[in-house]
mmCIF file of C-alpha atoms in Angstrom:
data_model
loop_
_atom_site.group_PDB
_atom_site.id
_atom_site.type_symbol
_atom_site.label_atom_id
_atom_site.label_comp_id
_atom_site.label_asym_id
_atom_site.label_seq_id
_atom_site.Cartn_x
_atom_site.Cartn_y
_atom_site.Cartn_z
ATOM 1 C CA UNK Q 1018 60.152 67.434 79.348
ATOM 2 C CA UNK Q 1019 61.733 70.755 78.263
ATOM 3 C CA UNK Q 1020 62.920 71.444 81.243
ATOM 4 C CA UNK Q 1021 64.249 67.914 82.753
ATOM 5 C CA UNK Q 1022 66.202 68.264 79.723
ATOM 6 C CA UNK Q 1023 67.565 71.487 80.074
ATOM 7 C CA UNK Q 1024 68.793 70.293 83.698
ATOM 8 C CA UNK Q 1025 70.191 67.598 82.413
ATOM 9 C CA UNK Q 1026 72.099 69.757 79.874
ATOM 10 C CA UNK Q 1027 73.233 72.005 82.836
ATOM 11 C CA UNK Q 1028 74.886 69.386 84.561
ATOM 12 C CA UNK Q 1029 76.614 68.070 81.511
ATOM 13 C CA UNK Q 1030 77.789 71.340 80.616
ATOM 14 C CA UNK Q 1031 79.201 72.711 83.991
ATOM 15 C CA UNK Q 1032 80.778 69.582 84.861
ATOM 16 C CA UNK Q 1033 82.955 69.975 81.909
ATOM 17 C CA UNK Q 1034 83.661 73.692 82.138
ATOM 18 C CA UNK Q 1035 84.262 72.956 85.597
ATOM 19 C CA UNK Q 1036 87.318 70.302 84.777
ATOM 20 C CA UNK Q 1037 88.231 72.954 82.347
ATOM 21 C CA UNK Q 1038 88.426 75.191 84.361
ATOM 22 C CA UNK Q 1039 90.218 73.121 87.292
ATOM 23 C CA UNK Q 1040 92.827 72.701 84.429
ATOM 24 C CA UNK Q 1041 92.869 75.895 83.160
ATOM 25 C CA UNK Q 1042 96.482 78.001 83.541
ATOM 26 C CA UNK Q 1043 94.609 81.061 83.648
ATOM 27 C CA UNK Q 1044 92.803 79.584 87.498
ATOM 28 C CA UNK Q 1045 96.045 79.511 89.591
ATOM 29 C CA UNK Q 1046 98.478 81.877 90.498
ATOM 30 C CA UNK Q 1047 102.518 81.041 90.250
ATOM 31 C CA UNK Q 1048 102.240 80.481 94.008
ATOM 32 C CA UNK Q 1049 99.306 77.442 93.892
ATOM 33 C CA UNK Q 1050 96.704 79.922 94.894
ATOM 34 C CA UNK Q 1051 93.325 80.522 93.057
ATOM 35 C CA UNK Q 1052 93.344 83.219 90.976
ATOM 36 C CA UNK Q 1053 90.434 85.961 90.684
ATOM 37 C CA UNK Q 1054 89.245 84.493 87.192
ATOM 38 C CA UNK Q 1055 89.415 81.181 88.990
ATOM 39 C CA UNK Q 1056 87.161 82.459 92.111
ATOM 40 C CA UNK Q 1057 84.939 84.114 90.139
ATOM 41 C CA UNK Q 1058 84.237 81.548 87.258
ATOM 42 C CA UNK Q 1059 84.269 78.645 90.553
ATOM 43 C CA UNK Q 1060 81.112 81.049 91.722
ATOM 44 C CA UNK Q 1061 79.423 81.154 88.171
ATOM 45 C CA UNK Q 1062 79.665 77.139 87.956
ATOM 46 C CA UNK Q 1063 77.999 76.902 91.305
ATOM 47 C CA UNK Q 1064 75.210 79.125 90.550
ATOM 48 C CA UNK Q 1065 74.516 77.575 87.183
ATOM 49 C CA UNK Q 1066 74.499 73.924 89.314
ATOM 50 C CA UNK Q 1067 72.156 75.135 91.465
ATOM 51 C CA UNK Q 1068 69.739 77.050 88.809
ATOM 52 C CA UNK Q 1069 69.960 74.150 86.895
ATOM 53 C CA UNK Q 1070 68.858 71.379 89.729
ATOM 54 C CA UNK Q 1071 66.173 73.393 90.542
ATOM 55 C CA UNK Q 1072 65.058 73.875 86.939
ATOM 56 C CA UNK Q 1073 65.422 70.105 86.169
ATOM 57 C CA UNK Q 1074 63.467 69.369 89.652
ATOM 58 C CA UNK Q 1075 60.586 71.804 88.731
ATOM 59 C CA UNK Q 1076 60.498 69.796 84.853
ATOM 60 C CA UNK Q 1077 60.356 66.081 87.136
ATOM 61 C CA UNK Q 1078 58.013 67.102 89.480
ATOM 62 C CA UNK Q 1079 56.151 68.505 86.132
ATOM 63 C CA UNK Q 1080 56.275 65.345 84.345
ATOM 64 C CA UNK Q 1081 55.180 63.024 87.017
ATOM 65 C CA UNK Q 1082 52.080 65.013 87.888
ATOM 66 C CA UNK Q 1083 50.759 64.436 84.308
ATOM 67 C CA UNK Q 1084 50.647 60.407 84.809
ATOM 68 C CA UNK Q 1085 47.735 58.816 85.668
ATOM 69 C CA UNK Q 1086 47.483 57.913 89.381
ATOM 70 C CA UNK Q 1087 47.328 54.353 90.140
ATOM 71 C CA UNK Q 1088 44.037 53.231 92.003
#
């Protein structure tokens, strides 16, 4: 459960710093162009989206093998 949850959380989480970031005056340059903050926190929201599908994936997959099989 622990973990479904925590992938979940991930997604709620990165989604928003990812808006934040999007919005963030500190992401683009004067010229419209990403800056290196932006590039580099864009990288560290991708990661943590893929860490935390897999993580949530591993908790499902977890959860439905305790059930009881159906004859």
């Amino acid at each position: 459960m622990f973990l479904t949850a925590f992938g979940v959380w991930s997604w709620v989480i990165w989604i928003t710093f990812a808006k934040n970031l999007w919005d963030s005056d500190r992401a683009w340059a004067a010229d419209g162009s990403p800056t290196a903050y932006f590039v580099v926190h864009a990288v560290l929201t991708v990661v943590s989206f893929v860490l935390g599908t897999v993580i949530g994936v591993i908790g499902w997959r977890g959860l439905r093998a305790r059930r009881p099989q159906s004859a």
